[in-house]
mmCIF file of C-alpha atoms in Angstrom:
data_model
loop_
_atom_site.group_PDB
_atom_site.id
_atom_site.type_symbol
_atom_site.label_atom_id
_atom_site.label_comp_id
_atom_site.label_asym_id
_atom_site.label_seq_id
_atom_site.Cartn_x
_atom_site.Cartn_y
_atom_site.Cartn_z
ATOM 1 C CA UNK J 1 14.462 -4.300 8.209
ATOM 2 C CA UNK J 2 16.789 -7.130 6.945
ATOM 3 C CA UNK J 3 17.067 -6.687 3.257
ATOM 4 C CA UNK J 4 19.236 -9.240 1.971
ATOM 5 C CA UNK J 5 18.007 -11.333 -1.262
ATOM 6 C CA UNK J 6 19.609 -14.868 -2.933
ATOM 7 C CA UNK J 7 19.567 -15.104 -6.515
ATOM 8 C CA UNK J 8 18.060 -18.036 -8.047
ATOM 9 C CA UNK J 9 17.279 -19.294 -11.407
ATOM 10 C CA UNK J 10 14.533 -17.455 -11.655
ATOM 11 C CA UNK J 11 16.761 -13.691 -11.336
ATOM 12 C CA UNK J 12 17.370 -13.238 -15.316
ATOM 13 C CA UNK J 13 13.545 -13.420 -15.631
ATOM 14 C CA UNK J 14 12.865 -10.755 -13.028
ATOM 15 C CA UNK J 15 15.288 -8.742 -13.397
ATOM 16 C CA UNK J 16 13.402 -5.107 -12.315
ATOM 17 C CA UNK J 17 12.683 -3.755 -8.982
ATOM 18 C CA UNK J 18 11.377 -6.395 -7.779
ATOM 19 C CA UNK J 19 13.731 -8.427 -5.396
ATOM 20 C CA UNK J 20 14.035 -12.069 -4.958
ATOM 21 C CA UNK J 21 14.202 -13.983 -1.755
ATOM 22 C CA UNK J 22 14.779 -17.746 -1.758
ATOM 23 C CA UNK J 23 14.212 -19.166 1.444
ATOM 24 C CA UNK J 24 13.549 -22.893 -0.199
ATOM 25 C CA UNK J 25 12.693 -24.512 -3.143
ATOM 26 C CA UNK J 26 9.080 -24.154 -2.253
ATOM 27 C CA UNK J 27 9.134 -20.767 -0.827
ATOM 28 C CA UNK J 28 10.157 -17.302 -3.574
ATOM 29 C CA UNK J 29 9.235 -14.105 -2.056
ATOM 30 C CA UNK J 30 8.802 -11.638 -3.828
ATOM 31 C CA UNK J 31 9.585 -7.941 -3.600
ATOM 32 C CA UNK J 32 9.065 -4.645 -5.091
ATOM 33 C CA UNK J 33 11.051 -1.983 -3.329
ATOM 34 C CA UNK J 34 10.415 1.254 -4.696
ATOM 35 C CA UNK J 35 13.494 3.498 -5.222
ATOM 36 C CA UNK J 36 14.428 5.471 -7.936
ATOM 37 C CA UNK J 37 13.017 4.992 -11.229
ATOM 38 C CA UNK J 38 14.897 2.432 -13.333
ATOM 39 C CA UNK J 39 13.677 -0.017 -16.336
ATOM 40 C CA UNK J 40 11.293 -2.452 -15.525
ATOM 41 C CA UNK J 41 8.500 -5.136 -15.926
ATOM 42 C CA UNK J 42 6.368 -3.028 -14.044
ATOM 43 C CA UNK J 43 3.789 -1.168 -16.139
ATOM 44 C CA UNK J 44 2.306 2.399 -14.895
ATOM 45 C CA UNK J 45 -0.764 3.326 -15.647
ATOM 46 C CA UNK J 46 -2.511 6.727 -14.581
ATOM 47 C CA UNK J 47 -0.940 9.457 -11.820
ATOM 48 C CA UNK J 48 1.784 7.313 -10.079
ATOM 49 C CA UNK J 49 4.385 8.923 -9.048
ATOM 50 C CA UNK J 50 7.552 8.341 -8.565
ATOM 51 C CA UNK J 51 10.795 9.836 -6.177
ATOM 52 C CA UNK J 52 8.417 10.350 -2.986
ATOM 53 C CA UNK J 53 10.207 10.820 0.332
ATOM 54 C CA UNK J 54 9.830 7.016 1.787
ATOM 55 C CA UNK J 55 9.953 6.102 5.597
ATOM 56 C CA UNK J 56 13.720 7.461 7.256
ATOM 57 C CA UNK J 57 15.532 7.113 10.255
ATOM 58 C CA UNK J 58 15.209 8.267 12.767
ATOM 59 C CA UNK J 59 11.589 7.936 13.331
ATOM 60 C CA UNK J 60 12.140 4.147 11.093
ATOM 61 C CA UNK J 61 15.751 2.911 11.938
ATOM 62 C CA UNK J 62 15.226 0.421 9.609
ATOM 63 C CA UNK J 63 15.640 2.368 6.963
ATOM 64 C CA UNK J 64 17.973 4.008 4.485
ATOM 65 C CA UNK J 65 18.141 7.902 5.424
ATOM 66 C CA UNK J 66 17.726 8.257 1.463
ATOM 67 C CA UNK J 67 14.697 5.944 1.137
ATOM 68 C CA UNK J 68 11.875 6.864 -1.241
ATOM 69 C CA UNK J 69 8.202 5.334 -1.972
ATOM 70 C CA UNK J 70 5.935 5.981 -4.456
ATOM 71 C CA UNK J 71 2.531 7.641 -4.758
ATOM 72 C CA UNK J 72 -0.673 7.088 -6.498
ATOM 73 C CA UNK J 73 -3.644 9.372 -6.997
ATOM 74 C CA UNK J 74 -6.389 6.959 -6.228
ATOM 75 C CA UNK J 75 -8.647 7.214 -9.830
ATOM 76 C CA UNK J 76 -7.192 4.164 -10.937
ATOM 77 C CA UNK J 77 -3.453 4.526 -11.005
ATOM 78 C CA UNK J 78 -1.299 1.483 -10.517
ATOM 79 C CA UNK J 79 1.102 -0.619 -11.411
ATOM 80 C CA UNK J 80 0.228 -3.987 -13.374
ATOM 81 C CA UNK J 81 2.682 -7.382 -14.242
ATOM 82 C CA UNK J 82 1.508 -9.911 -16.086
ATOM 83 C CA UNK J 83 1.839 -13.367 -14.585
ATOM 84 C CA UNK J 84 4.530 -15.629 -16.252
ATOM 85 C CA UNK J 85 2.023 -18.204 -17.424
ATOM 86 C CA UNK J 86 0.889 -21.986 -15.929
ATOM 87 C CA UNK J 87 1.907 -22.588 -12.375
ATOM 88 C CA UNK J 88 3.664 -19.517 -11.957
ATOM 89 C CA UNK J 89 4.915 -18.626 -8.476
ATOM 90 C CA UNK J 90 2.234 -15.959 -8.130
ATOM 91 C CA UNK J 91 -0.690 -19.063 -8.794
ATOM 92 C CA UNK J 92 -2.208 -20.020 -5.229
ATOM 93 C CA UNK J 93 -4.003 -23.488 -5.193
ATOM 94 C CA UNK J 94 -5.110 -25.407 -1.879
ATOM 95 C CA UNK J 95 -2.054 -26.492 0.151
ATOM 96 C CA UNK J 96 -0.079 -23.265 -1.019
ATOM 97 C CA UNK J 97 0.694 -20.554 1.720
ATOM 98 C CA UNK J 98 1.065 -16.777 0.906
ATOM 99 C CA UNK J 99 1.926 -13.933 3.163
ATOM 100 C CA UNK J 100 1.423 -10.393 1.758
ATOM 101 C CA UNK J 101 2.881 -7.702 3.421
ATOM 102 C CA UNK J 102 3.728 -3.822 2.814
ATOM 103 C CA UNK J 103 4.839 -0.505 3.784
ATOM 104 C CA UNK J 104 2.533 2.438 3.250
ATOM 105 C CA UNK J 105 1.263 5.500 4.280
ATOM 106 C CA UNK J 106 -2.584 5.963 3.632
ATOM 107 C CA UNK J 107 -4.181 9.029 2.374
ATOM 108 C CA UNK J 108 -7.519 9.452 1.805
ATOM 109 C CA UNK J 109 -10.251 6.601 2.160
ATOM 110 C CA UNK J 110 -13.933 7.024 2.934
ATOM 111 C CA UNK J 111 -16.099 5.153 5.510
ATOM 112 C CA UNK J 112 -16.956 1.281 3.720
ATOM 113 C CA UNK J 113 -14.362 1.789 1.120
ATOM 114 C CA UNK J 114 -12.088 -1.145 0.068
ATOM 115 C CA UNK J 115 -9.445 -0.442 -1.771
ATOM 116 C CA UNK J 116 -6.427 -2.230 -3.028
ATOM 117 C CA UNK J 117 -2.961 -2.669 -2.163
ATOM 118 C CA UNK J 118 -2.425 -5.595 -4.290
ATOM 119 C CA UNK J 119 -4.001 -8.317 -6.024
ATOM 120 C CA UNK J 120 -3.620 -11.036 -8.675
ATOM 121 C CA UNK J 121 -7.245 -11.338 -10.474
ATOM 122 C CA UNK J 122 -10.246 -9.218 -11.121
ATOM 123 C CA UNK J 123 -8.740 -7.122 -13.522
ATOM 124 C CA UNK J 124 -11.228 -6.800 -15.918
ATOM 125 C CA UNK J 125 -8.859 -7.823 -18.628
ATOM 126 C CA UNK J 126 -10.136 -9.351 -21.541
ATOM 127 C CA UNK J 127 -9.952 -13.500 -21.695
ATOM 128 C CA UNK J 128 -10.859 -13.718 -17.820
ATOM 129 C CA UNK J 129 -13.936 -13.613 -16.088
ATOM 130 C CA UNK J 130 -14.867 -10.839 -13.630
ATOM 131 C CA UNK J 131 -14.549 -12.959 -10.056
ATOM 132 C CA UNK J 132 -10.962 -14.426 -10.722
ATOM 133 C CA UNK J 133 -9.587 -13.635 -7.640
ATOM 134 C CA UNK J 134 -7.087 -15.703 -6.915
ATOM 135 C CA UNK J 135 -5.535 -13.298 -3.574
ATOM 136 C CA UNK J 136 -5.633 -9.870 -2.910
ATOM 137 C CA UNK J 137 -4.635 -7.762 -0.054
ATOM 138 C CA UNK J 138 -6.768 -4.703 0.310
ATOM 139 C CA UNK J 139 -7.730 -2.366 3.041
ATOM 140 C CA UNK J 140 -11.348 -1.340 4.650
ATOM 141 C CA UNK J 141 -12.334 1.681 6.548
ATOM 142 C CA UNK J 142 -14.933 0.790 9.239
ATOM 143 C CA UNK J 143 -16.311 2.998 12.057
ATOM 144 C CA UNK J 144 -13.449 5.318 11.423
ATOM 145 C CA UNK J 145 -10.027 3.005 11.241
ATOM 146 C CA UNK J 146 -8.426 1.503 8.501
ATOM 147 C CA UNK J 147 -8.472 -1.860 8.517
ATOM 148 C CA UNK J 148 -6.545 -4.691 6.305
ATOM 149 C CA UNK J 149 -8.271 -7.182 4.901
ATOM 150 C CA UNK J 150 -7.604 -10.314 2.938
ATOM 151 C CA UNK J 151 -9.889 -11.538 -0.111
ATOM 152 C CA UNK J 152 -10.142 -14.457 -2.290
ATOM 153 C CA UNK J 153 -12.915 -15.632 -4.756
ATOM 154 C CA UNK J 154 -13.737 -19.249 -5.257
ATOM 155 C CA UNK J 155 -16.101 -21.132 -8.131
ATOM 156 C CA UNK J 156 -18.894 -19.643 -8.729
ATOM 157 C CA UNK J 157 -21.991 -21.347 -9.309
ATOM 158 C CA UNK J 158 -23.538 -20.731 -12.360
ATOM 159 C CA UNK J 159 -27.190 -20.761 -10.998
ATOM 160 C CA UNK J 160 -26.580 -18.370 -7.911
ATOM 161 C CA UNK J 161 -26.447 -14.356 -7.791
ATOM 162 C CA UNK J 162 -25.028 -14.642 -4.512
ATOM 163 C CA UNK J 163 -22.009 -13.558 -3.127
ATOM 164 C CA UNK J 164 -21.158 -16.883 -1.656
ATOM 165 C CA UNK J 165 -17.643 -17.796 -3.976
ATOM 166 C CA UNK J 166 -15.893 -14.279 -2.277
ATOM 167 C CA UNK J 167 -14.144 -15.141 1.030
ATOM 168 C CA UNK J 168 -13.120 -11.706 2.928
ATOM 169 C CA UNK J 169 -11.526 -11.582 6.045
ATOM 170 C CA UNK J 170 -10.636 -8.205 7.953
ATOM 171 C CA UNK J 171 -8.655 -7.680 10.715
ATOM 172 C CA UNK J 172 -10.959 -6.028 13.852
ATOM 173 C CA UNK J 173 -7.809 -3.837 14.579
ATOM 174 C CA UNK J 174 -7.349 -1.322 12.355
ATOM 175 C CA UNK J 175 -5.093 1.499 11.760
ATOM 176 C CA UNK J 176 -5.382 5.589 12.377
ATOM 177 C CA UNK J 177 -5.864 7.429 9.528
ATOM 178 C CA UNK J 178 -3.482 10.117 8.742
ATOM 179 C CA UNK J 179 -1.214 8.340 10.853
ATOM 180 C CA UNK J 180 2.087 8.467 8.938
ATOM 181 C CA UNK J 181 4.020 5.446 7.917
ATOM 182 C CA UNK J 182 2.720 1.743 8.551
ATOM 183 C CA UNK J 183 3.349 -2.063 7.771
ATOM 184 C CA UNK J 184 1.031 -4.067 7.728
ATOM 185 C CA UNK J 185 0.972 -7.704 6.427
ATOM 186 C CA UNK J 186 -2.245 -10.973 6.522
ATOM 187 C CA UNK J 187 -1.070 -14.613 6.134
ATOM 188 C CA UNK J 188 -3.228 -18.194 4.909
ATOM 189 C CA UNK J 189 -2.755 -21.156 3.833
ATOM 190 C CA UNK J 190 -4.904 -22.026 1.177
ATOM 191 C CA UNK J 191 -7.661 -24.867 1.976
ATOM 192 C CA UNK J 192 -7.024 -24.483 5.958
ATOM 193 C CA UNK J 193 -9.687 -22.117 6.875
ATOM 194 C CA UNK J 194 -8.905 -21.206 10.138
ATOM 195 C CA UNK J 195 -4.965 -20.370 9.405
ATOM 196 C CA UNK J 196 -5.699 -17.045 8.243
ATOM 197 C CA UNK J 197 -3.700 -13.843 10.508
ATOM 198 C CA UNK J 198 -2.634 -10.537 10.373
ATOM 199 C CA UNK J 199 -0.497 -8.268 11.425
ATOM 200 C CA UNK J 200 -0.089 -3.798 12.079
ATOM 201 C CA UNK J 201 2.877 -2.766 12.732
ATOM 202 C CA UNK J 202 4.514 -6.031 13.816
ATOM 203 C CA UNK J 203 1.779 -6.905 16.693
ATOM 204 C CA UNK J 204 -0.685 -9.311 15.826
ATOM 205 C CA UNK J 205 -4.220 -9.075 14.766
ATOM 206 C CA UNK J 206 -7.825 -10.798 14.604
ATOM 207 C CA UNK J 207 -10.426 -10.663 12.573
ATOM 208 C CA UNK J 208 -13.401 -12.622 11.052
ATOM 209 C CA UNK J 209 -14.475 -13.822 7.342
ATOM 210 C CA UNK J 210 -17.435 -12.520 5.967
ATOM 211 C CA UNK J 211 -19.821 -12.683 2.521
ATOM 212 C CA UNK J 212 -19.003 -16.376 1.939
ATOM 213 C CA UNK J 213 -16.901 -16.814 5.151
ATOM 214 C CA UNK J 214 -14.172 -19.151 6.185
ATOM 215 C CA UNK J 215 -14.249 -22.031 3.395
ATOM 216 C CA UNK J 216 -11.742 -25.040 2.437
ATOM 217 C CA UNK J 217 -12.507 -24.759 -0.979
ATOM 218 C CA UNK J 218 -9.725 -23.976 -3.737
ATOM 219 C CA UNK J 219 -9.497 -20.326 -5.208
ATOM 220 C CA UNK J 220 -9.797 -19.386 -8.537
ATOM 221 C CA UNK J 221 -6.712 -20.123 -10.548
ATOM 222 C CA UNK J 222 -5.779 -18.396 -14.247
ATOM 223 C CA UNK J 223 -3.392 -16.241 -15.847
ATOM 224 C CA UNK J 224 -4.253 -13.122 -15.004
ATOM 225 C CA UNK J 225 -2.220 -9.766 -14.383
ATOM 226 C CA UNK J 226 -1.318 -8.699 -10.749
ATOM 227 C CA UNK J 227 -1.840 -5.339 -10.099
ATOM 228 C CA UNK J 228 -0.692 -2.878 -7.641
ATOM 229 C CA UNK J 229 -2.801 -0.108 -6.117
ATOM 230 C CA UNK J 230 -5.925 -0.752 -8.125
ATOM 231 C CA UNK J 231 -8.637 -3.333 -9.473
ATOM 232 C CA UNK J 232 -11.664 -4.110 -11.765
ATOM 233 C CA UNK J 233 -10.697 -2.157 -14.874
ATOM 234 C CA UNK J 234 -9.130 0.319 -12.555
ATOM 235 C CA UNK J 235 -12.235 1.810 -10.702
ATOM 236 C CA UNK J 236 -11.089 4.892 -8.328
ATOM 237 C CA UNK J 237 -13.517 3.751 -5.969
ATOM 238 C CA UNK J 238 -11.480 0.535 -5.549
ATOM 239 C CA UNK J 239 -8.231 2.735 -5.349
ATOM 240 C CA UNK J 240 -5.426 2.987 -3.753
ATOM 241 C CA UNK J 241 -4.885 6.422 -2.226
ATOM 242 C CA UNK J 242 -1.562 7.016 -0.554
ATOM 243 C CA UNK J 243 2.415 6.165 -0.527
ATOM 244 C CA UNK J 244 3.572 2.740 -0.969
ATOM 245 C CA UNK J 245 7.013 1.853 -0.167
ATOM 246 C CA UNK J 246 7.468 -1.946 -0.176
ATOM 247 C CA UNK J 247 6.051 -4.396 -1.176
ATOM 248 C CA UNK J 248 6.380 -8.556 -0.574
ATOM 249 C CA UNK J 249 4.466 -11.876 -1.712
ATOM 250 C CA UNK J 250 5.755 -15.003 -0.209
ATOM 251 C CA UNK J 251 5.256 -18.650 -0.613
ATOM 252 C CA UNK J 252 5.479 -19.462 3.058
ATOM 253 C CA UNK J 253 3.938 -18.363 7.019
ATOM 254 C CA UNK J 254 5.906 -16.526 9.106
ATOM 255 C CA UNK J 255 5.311 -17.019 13.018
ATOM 256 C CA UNK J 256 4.616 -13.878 15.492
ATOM 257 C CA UNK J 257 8.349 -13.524 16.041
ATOM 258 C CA UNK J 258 9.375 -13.100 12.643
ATOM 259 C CA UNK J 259 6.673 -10.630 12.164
ATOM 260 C CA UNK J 260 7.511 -8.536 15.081
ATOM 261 C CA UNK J 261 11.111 -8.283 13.892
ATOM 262 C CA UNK J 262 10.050 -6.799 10.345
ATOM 263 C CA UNK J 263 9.406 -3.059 11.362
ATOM 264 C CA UNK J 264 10.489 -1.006 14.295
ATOM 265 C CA UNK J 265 9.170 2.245 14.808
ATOM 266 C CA UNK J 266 10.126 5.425 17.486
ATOM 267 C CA UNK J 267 7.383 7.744 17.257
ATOM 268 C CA UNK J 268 8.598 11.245 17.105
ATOM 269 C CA UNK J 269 6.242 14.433 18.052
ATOM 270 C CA UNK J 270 5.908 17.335 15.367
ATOM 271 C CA UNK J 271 8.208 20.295 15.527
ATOM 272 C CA UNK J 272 7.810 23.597 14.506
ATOM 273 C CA UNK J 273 11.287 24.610 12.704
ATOM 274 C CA UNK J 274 13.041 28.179 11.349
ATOM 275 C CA UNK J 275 12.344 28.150 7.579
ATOM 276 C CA UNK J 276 15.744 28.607 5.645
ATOM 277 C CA UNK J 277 15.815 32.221 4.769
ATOM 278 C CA UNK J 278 15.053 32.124 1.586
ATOM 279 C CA UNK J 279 11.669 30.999 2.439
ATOM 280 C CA UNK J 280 11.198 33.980 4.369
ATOM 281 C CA UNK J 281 11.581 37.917 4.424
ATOM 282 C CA UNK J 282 12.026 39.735 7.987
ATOM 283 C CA UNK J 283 9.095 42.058 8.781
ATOM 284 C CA UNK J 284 6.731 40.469 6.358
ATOM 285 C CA UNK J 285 4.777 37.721 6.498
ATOM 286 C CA UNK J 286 5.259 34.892 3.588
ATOM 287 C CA UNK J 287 2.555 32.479 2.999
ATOM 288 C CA UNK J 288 3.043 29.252 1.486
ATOM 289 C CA UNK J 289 0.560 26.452 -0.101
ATOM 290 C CA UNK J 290 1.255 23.262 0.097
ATOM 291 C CA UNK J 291 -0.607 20.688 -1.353
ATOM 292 C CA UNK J 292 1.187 17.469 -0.822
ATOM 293 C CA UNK J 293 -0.963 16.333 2.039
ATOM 294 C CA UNK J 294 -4.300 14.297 1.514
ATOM 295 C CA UNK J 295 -6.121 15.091 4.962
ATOM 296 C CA UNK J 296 -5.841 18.106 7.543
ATOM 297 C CA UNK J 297 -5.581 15.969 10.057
ATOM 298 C CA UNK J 298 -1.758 15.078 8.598
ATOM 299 C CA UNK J 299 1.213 17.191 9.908
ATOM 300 C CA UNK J 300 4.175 17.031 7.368
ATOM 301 C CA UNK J 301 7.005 15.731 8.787
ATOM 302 C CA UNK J 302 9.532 16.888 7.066
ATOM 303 C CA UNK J 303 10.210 19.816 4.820
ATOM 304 C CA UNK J 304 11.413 17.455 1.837
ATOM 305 C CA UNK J 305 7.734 15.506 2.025
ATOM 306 C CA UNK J 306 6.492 14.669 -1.275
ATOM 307 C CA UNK J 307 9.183 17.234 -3.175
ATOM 308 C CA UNK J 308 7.288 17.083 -7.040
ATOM 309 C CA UNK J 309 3.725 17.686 -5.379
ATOM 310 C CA UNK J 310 5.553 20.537 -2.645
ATOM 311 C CA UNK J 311 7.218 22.321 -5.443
ATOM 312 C CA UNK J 312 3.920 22.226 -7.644
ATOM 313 C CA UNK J 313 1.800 24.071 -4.818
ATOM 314 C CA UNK J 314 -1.183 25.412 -6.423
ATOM 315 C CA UNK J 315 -0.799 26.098 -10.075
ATOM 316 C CA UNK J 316 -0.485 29.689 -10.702
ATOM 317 C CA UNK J 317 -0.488 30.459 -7.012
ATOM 318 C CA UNK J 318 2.886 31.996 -5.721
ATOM 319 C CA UNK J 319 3.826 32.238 -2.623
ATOM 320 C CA UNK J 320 1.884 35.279 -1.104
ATOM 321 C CA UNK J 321 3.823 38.150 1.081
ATOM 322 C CA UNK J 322 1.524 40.421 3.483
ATOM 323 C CA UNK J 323 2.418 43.058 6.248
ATOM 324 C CA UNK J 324 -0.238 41.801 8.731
ATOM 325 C CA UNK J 325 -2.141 38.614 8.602
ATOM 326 C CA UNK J 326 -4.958 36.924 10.797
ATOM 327 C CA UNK J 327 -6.656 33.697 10.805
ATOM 328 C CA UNK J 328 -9.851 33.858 11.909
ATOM 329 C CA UNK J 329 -10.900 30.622 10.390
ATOM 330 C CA UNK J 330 -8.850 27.900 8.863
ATOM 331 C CA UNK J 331 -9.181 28.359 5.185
ATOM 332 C CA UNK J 332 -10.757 25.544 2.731
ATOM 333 C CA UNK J 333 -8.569 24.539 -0.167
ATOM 334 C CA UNK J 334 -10.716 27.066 -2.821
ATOM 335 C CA UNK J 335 -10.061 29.853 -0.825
#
């Protein structure tokens, strides 16, 4: 992944993790890459944490070997930044194109969940209406995959209770969950129905609009915050429930080829590895818990996963040391 960002006249005002690529005039990308934990506009709010191992070589060339991510809990943890004011570079009106794309690894989601990646709008913040959307990329489980999905809200009229003024499209390709690391990213250009596309992983995707469908119309415009791995007041059920590592909004489309260039993967199998030997004691058996994984259907990768949620185990739990031992079952979480 080509990481190399121009400084414009905009750097002294966004000067925090977020990085700035200017590709024109007309077309600021912008970037959150999330590293270590430094000073910046970004506001946390709820169990986000920081210092997470992030997608490394070799299974992601791409990447530094020292690359980290962050996590959140999914009960309303996020990050939040509040726009800059009128015709800001985050404000999308008809004629304006936007590609969203990110890096993340998805924990838990139920069946007909939608949860958020990121979104500017439907905050619930106080001065804005409810169904100020302006973009949002989210993701959708369906018939067992995760799928991304891009959603917008237009004007509402005031004498309907319909959902006709949300436009939702979602991919019909969709991701494994528990799958490890993925990118994912959805393109449109605002007022051209039909421009919309995704992509997983670098190939492209289709999809279909749904509640008020494909629509020309302009989206909702305002002020509002843009928040990261939550919405509406910051309702888990909208969550965000996994490791994010990047994370990019641009002013402009990207073709197929671009796209496919953006993240290379070599799948690895898992291994089964000699503990260090302080993690063990010859003739005994040592039992660790680990809770730093969200689904059983997750192997951990790598003994460094997710350090401050390895090292916390279970509180009060210690490692346990037997003579014999004997799974006859694998053991819920209570046990």
């Amino acid at each position: 992944m080509h990481r190399i960002f121009f400084a414009s006249t905009l750097a002294a005002a966004f000067a925090y993790c977020a990085s700035l690529l200017v590709a024109s005039e007309a077309s600021i990308a912008i970037r959150w890459d999330f590293g270590s934990e430094e000073t910046s506009a970004l506001k946390s709010h709820g169990g986000v944490h920081r210092d997470q191992l992030g997608p490394r070589p070799p299974e992601f060339p791409d990447f530094d070997e020292t690359n980290l991510s962050v996590r959140f809990d999914g009960s309303g943890s996020r990050f939040s930044f509040p726009d800059p004011g009128e015709e800001s570079e985050f404000d999308f009106r008809n004629g304006d194109s936007i590609t969203i794309e990110a890096c993340l690894k998805v924990g838990e989601i139920a069946e007909g969940q939608n949860v958020y990646v990121i979104g500017k709008g439907r905050t619930n913040n106080d001065g804005y209406t409810r169904d100020n959307q302006n973009w949002a990329l989210r993701l959708r489980k369906l018939d067992g995959k995760v799928h991304i999905s891009f959603l917008f809200a237009t004007k509402k009229n005031p004498k309907s209770n319909s959902d006709a003024h949300w436009h939702r499209w979602t991919s019909n390709e969709g991701l494994t969950p528990a799958s490890g690391w993925h990118w994912i990213a959805v393109s449109y250009k605002f007022g051209e129905s039909m421009s919309v596309g995704g992509w997983i992983d670098g190939a492209s995707c289709s999809g279909k609009w749904d509640m008020g469908g494909a629509t020309n119309e302009e989206p909702v415009v305002d002020n509002d915050s843009i928040w990261i791995g939550s919405s509406m007041g910051g309702s888990a059920a909208n969550s965000f429930r996994g490791w994010l590592d990047f994370i990019g909004v641009s002013r402009r489309p990207y073709s197929d080829q671009e796209m496919h260039r953006r993240f290379s993967r070599i799948p690895r199998k898992p291994t089964l590895e000699v503990p260090p030997e302080s993690r063990y004691i010859p003739g005994k058996v040592v039992v660790s818990f680990d809770a730093s994984l969200d689904s059983c259907k997750e192997w951990p990768i790598d003994e460094d996963s997710d350090p401050e949620f390895r090292q916390a185990k279970t509180p009060g739990v210690p490692d346990w040391i037997a003579d014999q031992f004997l799974f006859h079952r694998l053991p819920f979480f209570y046990d």
